C-alpha cells in the first residue's frame, strides 16, 4: 500500500466533521435586500422629516442595529451556524456595548467642563466667510422662497485677513 493510500485510510477513520455548505435561496436574499433598503429609507425619512429631539439618535441606532442584525444573520449566514459562533458574536457585542457605555458615562461627567470651555473660548469665524454669507443671503432666500429677513442687499466690503506667511498680501476672495 502506498503512503498516500495509508494517509487517506487513516483520515477516513477520524470524524473531523464535515464541511457544510448552506445555499440560501435567491428569493430570501432578495427579500432581505428589499427590507434593508426599506429600513435605509426609514432612517433617511426619520432624520429629515420627524424630529424627536434627543430620541433621534436612539431611533437611528435601533434601525441601524436591526439592519446590522439582518446582515449578520442572512448575508453572513450566522442563522445557520453552530450555536458557539452565535454565542461568541453576542459576547463580543455585549463587551463593545459595555465599553462604549462606560466611555459615555465618563464623558457625561466632564460635560460641564466642556461647555464652560466652549463658552470661554468661542469659535472664531473668519470675516471673509461672514461677508460672503451676508452677500449671498438675499440670493439664497430668493432661491428657496424664504420669507426670512435677509441681510442687507448692499454687499459688505471684503475683509482683509492677515496671513501667517508674513508677506502681508491678502488672499483673493473667491466667491
Tab-separated table of C-alpha atoms in Angstrom, residues 3-74:
chain	number	residue	atom	x	y	z
A	3	UNK	CA	1.898	6.185	1.575
A	4	UNK	CA	-0.932	8.337	0.157
A	5	UNK	CA	-3.447	5.493	0.469
A	6	UNK	CA	-2.453	4.907	4.095
A	7	UNK	CA	-2.989	8.567	4.832
A	8	UNK	CA	-6.397	8.546	3.140
A	9	UNK	CA	-7.492	5.476	5.085
A	10	UNK	CA	-6.214	6.978	8.328
A	11	UNK	CA	-8.023	10.258	7.662
A	12	UNK	CA	-11.224	8.419	6.774
A	13	UNK	CA	-11.160	6.713	10.164
A	14	UNK	CA	-11.399	10.030	12.029
A	15	UNK	CA	-14.524	12.119	12.102
A	16	UNK	CA	-13.317	15.704	11.907
A	17	UNK	CA	-16.736	16.955	10.950
A	18	UNK	CA	-17.996	17.547	7.505
A	19	UNK	CA	-17.600	20.749	5.624
A	20	UNK	CA	-21.036	22.197	5.323
A	21	UNK	CA	-22.422	24.471	2.730
A	22	UNK	CA	-25.653	26.293	3.069
A	23	UNK	CA	-27.221	27.610	-0.080
A	24	UNK	CA	-29.595	30.443	0.648
A	25	UNK	CA	-32.415	30.844	-1.857
A	26	UNK	CA	-32.101	33.941	-4.005
A	27	UNK	CA	-35.674	34.909	-3.129
A	28	UNK	CA	-34.756	35.081	0.582
A	29	UNK	CA	-31.661	37.184	-0.097
A	30	UNK	CA	-33.688	39.477	-2.368
A	31	UNK	CA	-36.322	39.865	0.340
A	32	UNK	CA	-33.661	40.764	2.913
A	33	UNK	CA	-32.154	43.271	0.472
A	34	UNK	CA	-35.553	44.918	-0.031
A	35	UNK	CA	-36.063	45.026	3.743
A	36	UNK	CA	-32.624	46.634	4.190
A	37	UNK	CA	-33.471	49.258	1.566
A	38	UNK	CA	-36.791	49.980	3.289
A	39	UNK	CA	-35.014	50.380	6.632
A	40	UNK	CA	-32.475	52.705	4.991
A	41	UNK	CA	-35.339	54.791	3.603
A	42	UNK	CA	-36.909	54.826	7.066
A	43	UNK	CA	-33.622	56.074	8.508
A	44	UNK	CA	-33.459	58.923	5.994
A	45	UNK	CA	-37.150	59.763	6.482
A	46	UNK	CA	-36.891	59.912	10.264
A	47	UNK	CA	-33.727	62.020	10.075
A	48	UNK	CA	-35.234	64.589	7.700
A	49	UNK	CA	-38.942	64.682	8.466
A	50	UNK	CA	-39.500	63.538	12.039
A	51	UNK	CA	-37.932	65.434	14.893
A	52	UNK	CA	-37.916	63.614	18.204
A	53	UNK	CA	-35.285	65.740	19.907
A	54	UNK	CA	-32.937	63.625	21.988
A	55	UNK	CA	-34.641	60.442	20.773
A	56	UNK	CA	-33.379	60.925	17.184
A	57	UNK	CA	-30.116	59.160	17.985
A	58	UNK	CA	-31.874	56.329	19.822
A	59	UNK	CA	-34.253	55.722	16.907
A	60	UNK	CA	-31.402	55.829	14.381
A	61	UNK	CA	-29.399	53.325	16.449
A	62	UNK	CA	-32.371	50.948	16.740
A	63	UNK	CA	-32.828	50.984	12.964
A	64	UNK	CA	-29.070	50.536	12.424
A	65	UNK	CA	-28.984	47.578	14.833
A	66	UNK	CA	-31.914	45.967	13.015
A	67	UNK	CA	-30.095	46.350	9.685
A	68	UNK	CA	-26.855	45.002	11.140
A	69	UNK	CA	-28.692	42.016	12.590
A	70	UNK	CA	-30.218	41.190	9.212
A	71	UNK	CA	-26.822	41.400	7.512
A	72	UNK	CA	-25.163	39.170	10.115
A	73	UNK	CA	-27.964	36.598	10.164
A	74	UNK	CA	-28.579	36.221	6.437
